[in-house]
Coordinates of C-alpha atoms in Angstrom, one line a residue:
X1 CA -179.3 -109.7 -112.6
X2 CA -178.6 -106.3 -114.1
X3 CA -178.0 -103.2 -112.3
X4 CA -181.1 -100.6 -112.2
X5 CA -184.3 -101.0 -113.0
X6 CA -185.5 -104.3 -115.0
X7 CA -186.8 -104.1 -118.4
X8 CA -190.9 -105.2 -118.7
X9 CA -193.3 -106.1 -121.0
X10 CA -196.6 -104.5 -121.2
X11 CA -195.2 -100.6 -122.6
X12 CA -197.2 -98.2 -123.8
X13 CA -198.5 -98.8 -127.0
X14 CA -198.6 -103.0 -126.7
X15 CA -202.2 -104.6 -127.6
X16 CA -203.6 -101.1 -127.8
X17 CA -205.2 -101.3 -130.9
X18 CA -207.0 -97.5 -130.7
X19 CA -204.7 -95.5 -132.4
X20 CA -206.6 -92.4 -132.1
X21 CA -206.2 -92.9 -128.1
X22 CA -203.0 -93.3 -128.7
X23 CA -202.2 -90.3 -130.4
X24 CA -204.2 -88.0 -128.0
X25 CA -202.2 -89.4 -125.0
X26 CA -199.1 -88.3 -126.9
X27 CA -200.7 -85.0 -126.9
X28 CA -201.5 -85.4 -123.0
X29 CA -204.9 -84.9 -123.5
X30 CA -208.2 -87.4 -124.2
X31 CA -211.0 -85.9 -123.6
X32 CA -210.9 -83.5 -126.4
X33 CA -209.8 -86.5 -128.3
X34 CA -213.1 -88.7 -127.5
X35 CA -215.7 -85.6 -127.6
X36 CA -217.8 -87.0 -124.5
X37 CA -217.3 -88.8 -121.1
X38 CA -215.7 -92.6 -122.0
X39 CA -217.6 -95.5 -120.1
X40 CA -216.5 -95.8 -116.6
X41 CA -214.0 -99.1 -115.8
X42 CA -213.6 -99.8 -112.1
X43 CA -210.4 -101.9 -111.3
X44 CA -209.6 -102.4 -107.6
X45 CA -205.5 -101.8 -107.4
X46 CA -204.0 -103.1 -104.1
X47 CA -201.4 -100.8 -103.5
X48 CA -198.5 -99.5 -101.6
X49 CA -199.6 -97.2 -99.0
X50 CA -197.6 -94.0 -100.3
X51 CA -199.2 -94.0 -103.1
X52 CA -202.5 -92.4 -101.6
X53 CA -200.5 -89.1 -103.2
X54 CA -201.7 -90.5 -106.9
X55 CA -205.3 -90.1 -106.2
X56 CA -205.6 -86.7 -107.9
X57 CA -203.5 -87.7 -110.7
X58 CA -206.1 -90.9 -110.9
X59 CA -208.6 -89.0 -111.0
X60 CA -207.8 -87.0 -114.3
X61 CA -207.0 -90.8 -115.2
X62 CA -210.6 -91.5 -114.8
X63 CA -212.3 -88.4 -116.2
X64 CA -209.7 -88.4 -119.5
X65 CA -210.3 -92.5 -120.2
X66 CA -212.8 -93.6 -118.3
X67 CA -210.5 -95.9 -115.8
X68 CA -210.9 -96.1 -112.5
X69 CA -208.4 -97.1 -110.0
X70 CA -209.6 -97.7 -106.7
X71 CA -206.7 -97.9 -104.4
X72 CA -206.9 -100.3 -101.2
X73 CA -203.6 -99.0 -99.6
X74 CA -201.0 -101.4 -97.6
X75 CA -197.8 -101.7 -96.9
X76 CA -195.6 -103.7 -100.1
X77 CA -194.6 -106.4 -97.5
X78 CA -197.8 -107.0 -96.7
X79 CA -199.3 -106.8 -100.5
X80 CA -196.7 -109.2 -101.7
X81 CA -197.2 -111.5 -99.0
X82 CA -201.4 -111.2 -100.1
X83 CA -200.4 -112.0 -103.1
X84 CA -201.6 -115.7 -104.0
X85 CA -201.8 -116.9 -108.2
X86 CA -205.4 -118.0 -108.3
X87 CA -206.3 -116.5 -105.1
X88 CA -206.0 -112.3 -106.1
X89 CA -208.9 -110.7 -104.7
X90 CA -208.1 -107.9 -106.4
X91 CA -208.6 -106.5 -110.6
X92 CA -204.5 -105.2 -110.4
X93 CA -201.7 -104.6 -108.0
X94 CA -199.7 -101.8 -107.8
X95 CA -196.3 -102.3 -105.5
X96 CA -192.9 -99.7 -104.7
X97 CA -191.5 -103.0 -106.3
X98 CA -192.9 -106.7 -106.9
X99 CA -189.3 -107.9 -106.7
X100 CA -190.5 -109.7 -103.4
X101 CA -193.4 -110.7 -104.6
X102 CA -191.2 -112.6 -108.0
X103 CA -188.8 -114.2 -105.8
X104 CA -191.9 -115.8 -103.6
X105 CA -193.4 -116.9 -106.5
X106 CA -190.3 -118.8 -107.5
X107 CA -189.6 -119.9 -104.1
X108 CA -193.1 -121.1 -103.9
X109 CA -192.7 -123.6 -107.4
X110 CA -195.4 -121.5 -108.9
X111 CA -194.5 -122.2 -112.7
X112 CA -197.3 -120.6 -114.5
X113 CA -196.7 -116.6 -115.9
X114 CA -195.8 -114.2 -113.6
X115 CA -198.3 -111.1 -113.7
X116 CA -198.2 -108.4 -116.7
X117 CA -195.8 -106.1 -114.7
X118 CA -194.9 -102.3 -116.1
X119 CA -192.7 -99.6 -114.0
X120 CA -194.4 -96.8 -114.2
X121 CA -192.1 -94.4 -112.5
X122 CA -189.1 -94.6 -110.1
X123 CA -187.5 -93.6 -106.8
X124 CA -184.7 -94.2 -104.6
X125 CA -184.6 -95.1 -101.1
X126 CA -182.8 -92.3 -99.3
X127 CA -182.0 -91.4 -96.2
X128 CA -182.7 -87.5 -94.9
X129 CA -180.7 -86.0 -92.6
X130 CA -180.8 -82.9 -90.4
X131 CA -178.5 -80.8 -91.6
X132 CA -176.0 -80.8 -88.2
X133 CA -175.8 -84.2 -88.5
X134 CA -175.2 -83.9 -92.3
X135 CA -171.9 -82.2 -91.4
X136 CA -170.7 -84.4 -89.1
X137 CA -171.5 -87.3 -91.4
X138 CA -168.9 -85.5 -94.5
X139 CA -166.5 -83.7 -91.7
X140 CA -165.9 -87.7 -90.7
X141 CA -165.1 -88.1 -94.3
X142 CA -162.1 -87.7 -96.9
X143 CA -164.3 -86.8 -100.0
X144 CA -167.7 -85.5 -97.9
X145 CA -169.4 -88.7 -99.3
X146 CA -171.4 -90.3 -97.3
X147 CA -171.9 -94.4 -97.4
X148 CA -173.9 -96.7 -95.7
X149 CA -170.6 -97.7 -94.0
X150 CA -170.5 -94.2 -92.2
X151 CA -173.8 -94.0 -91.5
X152 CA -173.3 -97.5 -89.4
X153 CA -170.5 -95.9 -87.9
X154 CA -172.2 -92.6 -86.4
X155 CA -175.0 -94.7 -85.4
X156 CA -172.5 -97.3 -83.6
X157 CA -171.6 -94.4 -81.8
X158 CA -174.8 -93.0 -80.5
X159 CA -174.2 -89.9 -82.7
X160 CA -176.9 -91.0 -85.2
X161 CA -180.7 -91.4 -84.4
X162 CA -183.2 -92.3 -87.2
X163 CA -186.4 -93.5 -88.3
X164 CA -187.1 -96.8 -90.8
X165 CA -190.0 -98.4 -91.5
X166 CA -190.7 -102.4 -90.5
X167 CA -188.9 -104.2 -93.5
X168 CA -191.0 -107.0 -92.8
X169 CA -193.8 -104.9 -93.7
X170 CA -192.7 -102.0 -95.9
X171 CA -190.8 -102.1 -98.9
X172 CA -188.5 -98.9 -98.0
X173 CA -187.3 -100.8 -94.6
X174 CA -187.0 -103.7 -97.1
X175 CA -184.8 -101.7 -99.5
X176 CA -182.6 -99.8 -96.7
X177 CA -182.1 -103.1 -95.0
X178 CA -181.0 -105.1 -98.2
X179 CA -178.9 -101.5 -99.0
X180 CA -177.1 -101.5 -95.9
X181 CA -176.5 -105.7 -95.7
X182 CA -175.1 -105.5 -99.0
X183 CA -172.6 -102.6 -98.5
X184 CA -171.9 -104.7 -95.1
X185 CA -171.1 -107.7 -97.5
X186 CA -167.9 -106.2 -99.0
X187 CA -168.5 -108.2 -102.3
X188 CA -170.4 -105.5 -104.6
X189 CA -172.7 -108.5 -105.8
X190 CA -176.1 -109.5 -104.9
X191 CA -176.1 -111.0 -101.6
X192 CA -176.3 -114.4 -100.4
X193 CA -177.4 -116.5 -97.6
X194 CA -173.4 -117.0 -96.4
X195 CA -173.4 -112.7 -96.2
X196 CA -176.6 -112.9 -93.7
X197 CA -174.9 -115.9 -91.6
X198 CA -173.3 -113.4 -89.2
X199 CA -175.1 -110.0 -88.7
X200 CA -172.9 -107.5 -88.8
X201 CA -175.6 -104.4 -88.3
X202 CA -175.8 -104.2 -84.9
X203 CA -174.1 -101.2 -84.5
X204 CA -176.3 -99.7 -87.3
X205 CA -179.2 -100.7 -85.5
X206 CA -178.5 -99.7 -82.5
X207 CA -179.4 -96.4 -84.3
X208 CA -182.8 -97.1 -85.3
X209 CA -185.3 -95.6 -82.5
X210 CA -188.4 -94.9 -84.0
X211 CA -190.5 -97.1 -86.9
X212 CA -193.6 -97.7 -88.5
X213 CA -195.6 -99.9 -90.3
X214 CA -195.3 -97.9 -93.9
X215 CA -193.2 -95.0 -95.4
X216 CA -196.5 -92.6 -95.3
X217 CA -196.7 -93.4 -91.5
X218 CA -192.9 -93.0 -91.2
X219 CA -193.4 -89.5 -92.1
X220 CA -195.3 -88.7 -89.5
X221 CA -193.7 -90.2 -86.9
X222 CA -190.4 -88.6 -88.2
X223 CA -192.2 -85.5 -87.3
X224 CA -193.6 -85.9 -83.9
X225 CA -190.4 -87.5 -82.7
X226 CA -187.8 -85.4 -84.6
X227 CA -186.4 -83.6 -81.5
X228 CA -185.0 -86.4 -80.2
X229 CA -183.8 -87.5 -84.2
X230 CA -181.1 -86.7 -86.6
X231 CA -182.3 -88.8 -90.1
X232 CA -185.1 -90.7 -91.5
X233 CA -184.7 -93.7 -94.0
X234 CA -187.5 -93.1 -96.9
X235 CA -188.3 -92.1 -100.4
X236 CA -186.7 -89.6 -102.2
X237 CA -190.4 -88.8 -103.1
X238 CA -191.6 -88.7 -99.5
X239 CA -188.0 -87.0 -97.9
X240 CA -188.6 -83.9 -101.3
X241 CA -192.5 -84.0 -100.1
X242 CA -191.4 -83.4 -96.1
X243 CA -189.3 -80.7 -97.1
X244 CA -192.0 -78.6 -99.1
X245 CA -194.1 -79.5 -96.7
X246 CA -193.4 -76.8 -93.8
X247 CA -193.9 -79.8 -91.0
X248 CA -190.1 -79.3 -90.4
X249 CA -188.2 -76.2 -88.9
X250 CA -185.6 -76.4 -91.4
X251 CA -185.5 -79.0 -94.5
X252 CA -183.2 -82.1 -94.6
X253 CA -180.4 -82.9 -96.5
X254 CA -181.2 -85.7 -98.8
X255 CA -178.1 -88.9 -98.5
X256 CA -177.5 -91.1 -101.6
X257 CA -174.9 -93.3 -100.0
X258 CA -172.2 -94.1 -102.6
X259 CA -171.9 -97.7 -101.9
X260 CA -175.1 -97.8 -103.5
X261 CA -179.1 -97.9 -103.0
X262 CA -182.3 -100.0 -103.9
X263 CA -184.3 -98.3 -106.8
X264 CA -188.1 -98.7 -106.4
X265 CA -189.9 -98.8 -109.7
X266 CA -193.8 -98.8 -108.8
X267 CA -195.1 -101.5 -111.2
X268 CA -198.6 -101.8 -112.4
X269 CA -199.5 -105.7 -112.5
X270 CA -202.3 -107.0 -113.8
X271 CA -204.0 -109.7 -112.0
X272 CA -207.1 -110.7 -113.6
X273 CA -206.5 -111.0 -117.4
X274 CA -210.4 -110.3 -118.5
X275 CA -209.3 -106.6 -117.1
X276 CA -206.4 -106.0 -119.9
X277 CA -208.2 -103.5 -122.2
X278 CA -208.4 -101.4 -119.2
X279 CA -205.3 -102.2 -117.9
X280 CA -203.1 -101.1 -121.1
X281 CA -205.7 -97.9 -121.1
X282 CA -204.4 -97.0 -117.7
X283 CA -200.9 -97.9 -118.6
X284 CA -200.7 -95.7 -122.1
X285 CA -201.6 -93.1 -120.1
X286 CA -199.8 -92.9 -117.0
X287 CA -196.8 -93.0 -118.9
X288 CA -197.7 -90.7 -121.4
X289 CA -195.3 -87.6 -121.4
X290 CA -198.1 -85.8 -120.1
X291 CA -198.9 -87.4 -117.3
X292 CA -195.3 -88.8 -116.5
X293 CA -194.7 -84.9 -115.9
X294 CA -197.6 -84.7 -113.4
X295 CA -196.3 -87.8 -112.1
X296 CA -193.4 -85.9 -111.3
X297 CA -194.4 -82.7 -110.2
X298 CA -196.9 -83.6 -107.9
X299 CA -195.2 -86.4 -106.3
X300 CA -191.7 -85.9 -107.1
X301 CA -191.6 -89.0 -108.5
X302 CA -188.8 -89.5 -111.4
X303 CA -190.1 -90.4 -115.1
X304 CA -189.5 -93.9 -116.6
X305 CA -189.7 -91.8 -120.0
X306 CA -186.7 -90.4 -120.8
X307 CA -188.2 -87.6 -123.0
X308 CA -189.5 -85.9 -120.1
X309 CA -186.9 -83.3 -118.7
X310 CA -186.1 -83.6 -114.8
X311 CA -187.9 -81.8 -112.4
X312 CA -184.8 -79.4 -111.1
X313 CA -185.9 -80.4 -107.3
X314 CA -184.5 -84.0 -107.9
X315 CA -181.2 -84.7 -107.8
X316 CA -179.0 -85.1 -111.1
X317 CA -177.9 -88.4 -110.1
X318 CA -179.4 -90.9 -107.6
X319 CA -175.7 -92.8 -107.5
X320 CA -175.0 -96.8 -108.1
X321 CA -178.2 -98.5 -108.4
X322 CA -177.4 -102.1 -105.6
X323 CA -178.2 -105.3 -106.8
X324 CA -181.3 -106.8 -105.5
X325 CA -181.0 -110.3 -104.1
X326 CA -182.3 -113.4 -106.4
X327 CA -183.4 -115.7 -103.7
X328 CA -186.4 -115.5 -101.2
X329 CA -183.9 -117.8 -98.9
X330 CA -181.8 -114.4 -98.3
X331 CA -184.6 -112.2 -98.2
X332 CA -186.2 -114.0 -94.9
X333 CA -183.0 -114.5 -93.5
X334 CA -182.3 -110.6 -93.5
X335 CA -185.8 -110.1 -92.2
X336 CA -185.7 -113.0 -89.9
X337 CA -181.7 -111.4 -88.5
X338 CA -184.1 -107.6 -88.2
X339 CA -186.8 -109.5 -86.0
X340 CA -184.4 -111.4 -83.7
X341 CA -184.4 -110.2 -80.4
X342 CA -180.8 -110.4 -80.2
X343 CA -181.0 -107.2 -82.7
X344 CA -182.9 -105.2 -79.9
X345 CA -181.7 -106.7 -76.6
X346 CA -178.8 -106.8 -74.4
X347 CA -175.7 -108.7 -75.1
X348 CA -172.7 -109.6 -73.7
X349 CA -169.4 -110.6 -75.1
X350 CA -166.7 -112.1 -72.7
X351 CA -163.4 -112.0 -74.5
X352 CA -161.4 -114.8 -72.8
X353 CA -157.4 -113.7 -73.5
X354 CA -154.6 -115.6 -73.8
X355 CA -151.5 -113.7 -71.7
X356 CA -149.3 -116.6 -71.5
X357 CA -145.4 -115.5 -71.6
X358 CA -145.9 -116.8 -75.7
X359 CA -148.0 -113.8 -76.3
X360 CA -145.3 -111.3 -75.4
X361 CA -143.7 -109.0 -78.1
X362 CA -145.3 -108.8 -81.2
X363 CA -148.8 -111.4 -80.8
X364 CA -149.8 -108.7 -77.9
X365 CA -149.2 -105.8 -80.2
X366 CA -151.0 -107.6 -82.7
X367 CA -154.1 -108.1 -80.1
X368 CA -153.8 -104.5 -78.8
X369 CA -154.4 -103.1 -82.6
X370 CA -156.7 -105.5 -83.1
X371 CA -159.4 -104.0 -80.5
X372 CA -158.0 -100.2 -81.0
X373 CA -159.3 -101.0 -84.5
X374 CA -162.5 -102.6 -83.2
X375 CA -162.8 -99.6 -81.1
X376 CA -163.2 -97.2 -84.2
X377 CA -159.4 -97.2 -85.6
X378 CA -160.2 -99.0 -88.6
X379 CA -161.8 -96.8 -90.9
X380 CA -162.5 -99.3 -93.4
X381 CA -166.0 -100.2 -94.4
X382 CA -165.8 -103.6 -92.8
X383 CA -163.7 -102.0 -90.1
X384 CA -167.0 -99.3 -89.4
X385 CA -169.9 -102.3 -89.8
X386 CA -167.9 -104.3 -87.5
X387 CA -166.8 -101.8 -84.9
X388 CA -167.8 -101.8 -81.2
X389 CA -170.6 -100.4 -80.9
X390 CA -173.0 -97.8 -77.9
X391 CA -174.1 -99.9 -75.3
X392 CA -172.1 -103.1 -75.9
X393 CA -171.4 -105.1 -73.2
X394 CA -168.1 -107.0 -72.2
X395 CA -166.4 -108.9 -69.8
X396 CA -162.2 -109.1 -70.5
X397 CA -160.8 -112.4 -69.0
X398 CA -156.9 -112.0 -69.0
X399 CA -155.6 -115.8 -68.4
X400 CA -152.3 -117.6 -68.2
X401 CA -151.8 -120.9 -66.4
X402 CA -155.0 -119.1 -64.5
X403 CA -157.2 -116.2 -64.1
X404 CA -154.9 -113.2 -63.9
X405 CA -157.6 -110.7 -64.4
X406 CA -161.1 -110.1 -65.3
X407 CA -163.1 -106.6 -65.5
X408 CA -166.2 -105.4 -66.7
X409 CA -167.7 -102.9 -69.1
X410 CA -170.6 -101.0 -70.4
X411 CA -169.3 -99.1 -73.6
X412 CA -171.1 -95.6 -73.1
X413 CA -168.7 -92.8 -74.4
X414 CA -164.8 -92.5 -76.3
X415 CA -163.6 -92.9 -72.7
X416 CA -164.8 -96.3 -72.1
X417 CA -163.2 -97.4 -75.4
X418 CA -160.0 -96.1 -73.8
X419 CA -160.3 -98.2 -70.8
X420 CA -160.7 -101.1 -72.8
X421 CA -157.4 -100.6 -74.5
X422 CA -155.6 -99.3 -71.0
X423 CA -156.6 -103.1 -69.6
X424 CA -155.2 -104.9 -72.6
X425 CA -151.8 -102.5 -72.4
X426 CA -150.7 -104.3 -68.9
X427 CA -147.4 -106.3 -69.3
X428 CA -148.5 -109.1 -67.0
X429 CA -147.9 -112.6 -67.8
X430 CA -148.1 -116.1 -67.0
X431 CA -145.5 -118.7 -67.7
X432 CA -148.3 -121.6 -68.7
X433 CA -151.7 -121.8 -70.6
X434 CA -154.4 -123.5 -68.9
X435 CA -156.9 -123.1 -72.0
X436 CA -159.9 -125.1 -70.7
X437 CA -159.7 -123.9 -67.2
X438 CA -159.9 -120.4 -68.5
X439 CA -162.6 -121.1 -70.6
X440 CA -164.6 -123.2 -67.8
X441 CA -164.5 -120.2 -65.7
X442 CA -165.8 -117.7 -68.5
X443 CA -168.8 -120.4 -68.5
X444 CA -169.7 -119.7 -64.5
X445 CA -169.8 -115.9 -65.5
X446 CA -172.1 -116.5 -68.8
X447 CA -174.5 -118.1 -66.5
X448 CA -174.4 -116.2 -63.7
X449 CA -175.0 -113.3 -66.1
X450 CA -178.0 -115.0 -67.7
X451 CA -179.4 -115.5 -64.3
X452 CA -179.8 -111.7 -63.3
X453 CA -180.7 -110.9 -66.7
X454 CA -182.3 -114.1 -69.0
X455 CA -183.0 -111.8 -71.3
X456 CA -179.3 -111.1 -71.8
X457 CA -177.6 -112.9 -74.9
X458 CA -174.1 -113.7 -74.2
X459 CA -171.1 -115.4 -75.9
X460 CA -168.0 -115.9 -75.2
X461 CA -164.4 -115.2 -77.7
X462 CA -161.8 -117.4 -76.8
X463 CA -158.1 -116.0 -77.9
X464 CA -155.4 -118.6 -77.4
X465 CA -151.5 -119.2 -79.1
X466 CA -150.6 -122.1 -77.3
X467 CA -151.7 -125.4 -76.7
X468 CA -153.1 -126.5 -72.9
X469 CA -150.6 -127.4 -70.0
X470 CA -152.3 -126.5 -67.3
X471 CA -155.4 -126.9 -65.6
X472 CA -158.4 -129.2 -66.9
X473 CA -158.5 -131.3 -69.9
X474 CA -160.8 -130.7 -72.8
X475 CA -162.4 -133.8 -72.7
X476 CA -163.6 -133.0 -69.1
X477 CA -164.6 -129.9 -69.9
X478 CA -166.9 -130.7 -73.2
X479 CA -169.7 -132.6 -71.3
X480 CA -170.6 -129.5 -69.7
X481 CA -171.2 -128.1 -72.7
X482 CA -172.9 -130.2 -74.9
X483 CA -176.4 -128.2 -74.0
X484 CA -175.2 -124.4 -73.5
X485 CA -177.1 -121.6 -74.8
X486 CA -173.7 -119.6 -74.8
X487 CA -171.8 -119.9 -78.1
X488 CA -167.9 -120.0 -78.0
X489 CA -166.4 -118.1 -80.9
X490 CA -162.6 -119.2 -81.0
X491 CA -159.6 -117.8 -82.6
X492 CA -156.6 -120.1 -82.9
X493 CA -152.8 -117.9 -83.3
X494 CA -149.5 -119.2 -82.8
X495 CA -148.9 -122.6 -82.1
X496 CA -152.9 -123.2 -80.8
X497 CA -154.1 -126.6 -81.3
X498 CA -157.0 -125.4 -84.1
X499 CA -158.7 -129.4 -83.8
X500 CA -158.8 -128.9 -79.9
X501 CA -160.5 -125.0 -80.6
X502 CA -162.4 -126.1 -83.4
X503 CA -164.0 -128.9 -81.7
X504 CA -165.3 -126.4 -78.6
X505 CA -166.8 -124.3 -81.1
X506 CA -168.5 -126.5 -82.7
X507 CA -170.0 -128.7 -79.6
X508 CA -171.1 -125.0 -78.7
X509 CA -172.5 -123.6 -81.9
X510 CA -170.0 -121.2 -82.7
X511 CA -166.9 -121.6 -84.4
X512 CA -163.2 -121.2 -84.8
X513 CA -161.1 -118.9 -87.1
X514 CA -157.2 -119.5 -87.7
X515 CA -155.9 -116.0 -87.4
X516 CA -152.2 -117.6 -88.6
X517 CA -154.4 -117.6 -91.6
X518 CA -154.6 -114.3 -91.8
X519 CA -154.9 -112.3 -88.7
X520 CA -156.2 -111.2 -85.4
X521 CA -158.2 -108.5 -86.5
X522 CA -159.3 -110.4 -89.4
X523 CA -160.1 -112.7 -87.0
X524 CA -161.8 -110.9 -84.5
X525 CA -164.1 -109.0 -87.4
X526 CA -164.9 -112.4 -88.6
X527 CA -166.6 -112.8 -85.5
X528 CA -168.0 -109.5 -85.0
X529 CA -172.0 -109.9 -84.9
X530 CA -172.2 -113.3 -84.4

């Protein structure tokens, strides 16, 4: 899949045959052309609801050729998911993007033609921000450029507030959450189901406060709610339009982030075939140069003709165009990741911490940088997706041959980050490793957690260098465990039996990572999420 927008058939000029028509739209006029009203053509369009601003550029589309488009407005989402081959109760379709609607088709088996499909103009998703938060954002920056990377950060840190709309049922929620999931993936390639395995947008999430079912509705609530709001995930169109619009005391900055955005291309598709004269009417003349200009002016939508000079209100560049992914199997994995209630619910992480007289020297140096740069040290991109984020709940087990220490903690401000870090600085230590006894008491917690809140998703990080001499055995541990709702996420360091940690995981549903491999904080961001 290429970068940008895809190439389509159905331009302007194919099947035409009415070259006088075709030569007045060049001149970006028809009626003077035709010397009379042209018969009337009704074609019902289901359409994306932002597109409610074309209707007075449709309506010169009607009076100039005779073609009426009569809009039944929806969220994409919802339109693609309508969208049934031998079931269309509709003459056309006119989507923000039909790339959903492809990769359903394919998913579905269908093997017949897809739809005539042709752009006929484009915008970014962008994200607007109030112009104090837009200074933050660069001041936290080398280059003052902003990425979807720092814009998970702020919002891990209760600094950024936005609006998005439902990606389940909008296609600019769609677009910001596939933007966002891919710059989380690292790889700079279209993602795949392994990238979505693990969500690592929490903290970005934790961020989103306000939604709606549709970018038009967006705007509005963006509006009523903006007091308590520092950005809003939309359309370049619909961010320029807010702007003009005098609904906001002062305009917003308009974000590109540089690791890259989805492109929406509005294509026309035609559904019923009988309806192509009127279909390549409509399409000759929306992208005419005329009208591609209206196109712009009035919606401050950009031109698929390159002819037609940019409107100086639009940005010169809209930055790296993201790959979009070419499997539905991703798609409802990222939207089934968005609607899990472990997105919007509390959670709980109880680290369980090997302090055993092994980990002394440089392994607990290793540890202690390790959650300094989960705490916000690592300035990475994966070290800002996978930081700790507002509102993040832990409980820190410190264990030798047993419990030498356990404490509890909401993360609400810098200062409980630092508190954190002061209970892993303590030079205490054991002289033996009971492994299983540690972890069979981080078990009674999970549950007595889940019983004053069931709501509460917990899981549990198991750190460990050594191998078990102390305490209970593994194997009369696992029974126990065989039925848990609480994941164990292990890391094996040192000289940690990885068979004996992998096989804990795995009767729990988690899994281990071998931080020998690499490290502990490549370890501990591996897990990050999950």
């Amino acid at each position: 899949m290429r970068r940008g927008i895809p190439a389509r058939r159905g331009g302007p000029g194919t099947r035409l045959g009415r070259g006088l028509l075709a030569a007045c739209l060049l001149l970006g006029t028809v009626a003077g052309c035709t010397g009379g009203d042209p018969p009337r053509r009704v074609l019902r369009v289901l359409a994306s609801a932002e597109l409610a601003d074309m209707r007075p550029i449709l309506d010169e589309l009607r009076a100039q050729t005779g073609v009426e488009l009569q809009l039944d407005l929806t969220g994409t989402v919802d339109a693609a998911n309508a969208l049934d081959p031998g079931a269309y109760h509709h003459d056309l379709a006119w989507l923000s993007s039909d790339r959903y609607f492809r990769l359903k088709l394919a998913a579905g088996g269908y093997t017949g033609a897809p739809p005539l499909s042709t752009s006929i103009m484009t915008s970014p998703v962008a994200v607007g921000v109030t112009p104090a938060a837009a200074r933050a954002l660069r001041a936290a920056t080398p280059d003052q450029q902003v990425s979807w990377a720092d814009l998970a950060d702020s919002a891990a840190t209760g600094s950024l507030r936005f609006a998005m709309a439902d990606p389940r049922r909008s296609n600019s929620g769609l677009a910001a959450l596939i933007g966002v999931a891919t710059a989380a993936a690292g790889h700079g390639g279209a993602l795949r189901p392994e990238d979505v395995t693990c969500d690592r947008l929490r903290g970005f999430f934790t961020g989103h406060t306000v939604s709606a079912p549709d970018s038009a509705a967006l705007v509005d609530q963006f509006v009523a709610h903006r007091a308590d709001l520092d950005a809003v995930v939309n359309y370049e169109s619909a961010l320029l339009a807010l702007n003009a619009s005098g609904r906001l005391p002062e305009p917003l900055e308009l974000v590109y982030p540089q690791d890259g955005l989805v492109i929406s291309d509005y294509p026309l598709l035609l559904l019923d075939p009988a309806q192509r004269e009127a279909y390549d009417t409509a399409v000759a003349w929306l992208r005419s140069p005329a009208a591609q200009r209206q196109i712009m002016e009035r919606t401050l939508r950009r031109p698929v003709d390159p002819t037609v000079a940019r409107d100086p209100r639009l940005a010169a560049s809209m930055g790296n165009a993201l790959y979009y992914p070419d499997a539905k199997e991703v798609v409802d994995r990222l939207l089934d990741r968005y609607a899990d209630p472990a997105l919007h619910t509390p959670t709980r992480v109880v680290f369980t911490l090997d302090f055993s007289g092994s980990m002394r020297g440089r392994r607990i140096a290793a540890l202690r940088e390790a959650f300094a740069a989960l705490a916000g040290a690592d300035r990475s991109s994966g070290g800002k997706f996978g930081r700790i984020f507002r509102g993040e709940r832990f409980t820190v087990i410190r264990f030798g041959g047993r419990v030498l220490d356990e404490r509890d903690l909401v993360v609400n401000s810098p200062a409980d980050l630092d508190t954190l870090r002061s209970w892993l600085d303590v030079d205490s230590f054991d002289d033996s490793t009971a492994v299983w006894s540690a972890l069979d008491h981080a078990y009674d917690r999970a549950a007595a957690m889940r019983r004053e809140d069931p709501r509460q998703q917990v899981s549990i990080v198991l750190m460990t260098d050594g191998e078990n001499n102390a305490g209970i055995s593994l194997d009369r541990l696992l029974p126990a465990l065989r039925d848990t709702p609480v994941r164990t996420y292990a890391i094996a360091y040192g000289e940690a039996d990885r068979a004996d940690l992998d096989r804990v995981a795995r009767t729990t549903g988690g899994f281990a990572v071998d931080a020998g491999a690499t490290s502990l904080l490549t370890a501990f961001k591996e897990i990050r999420g999950c």
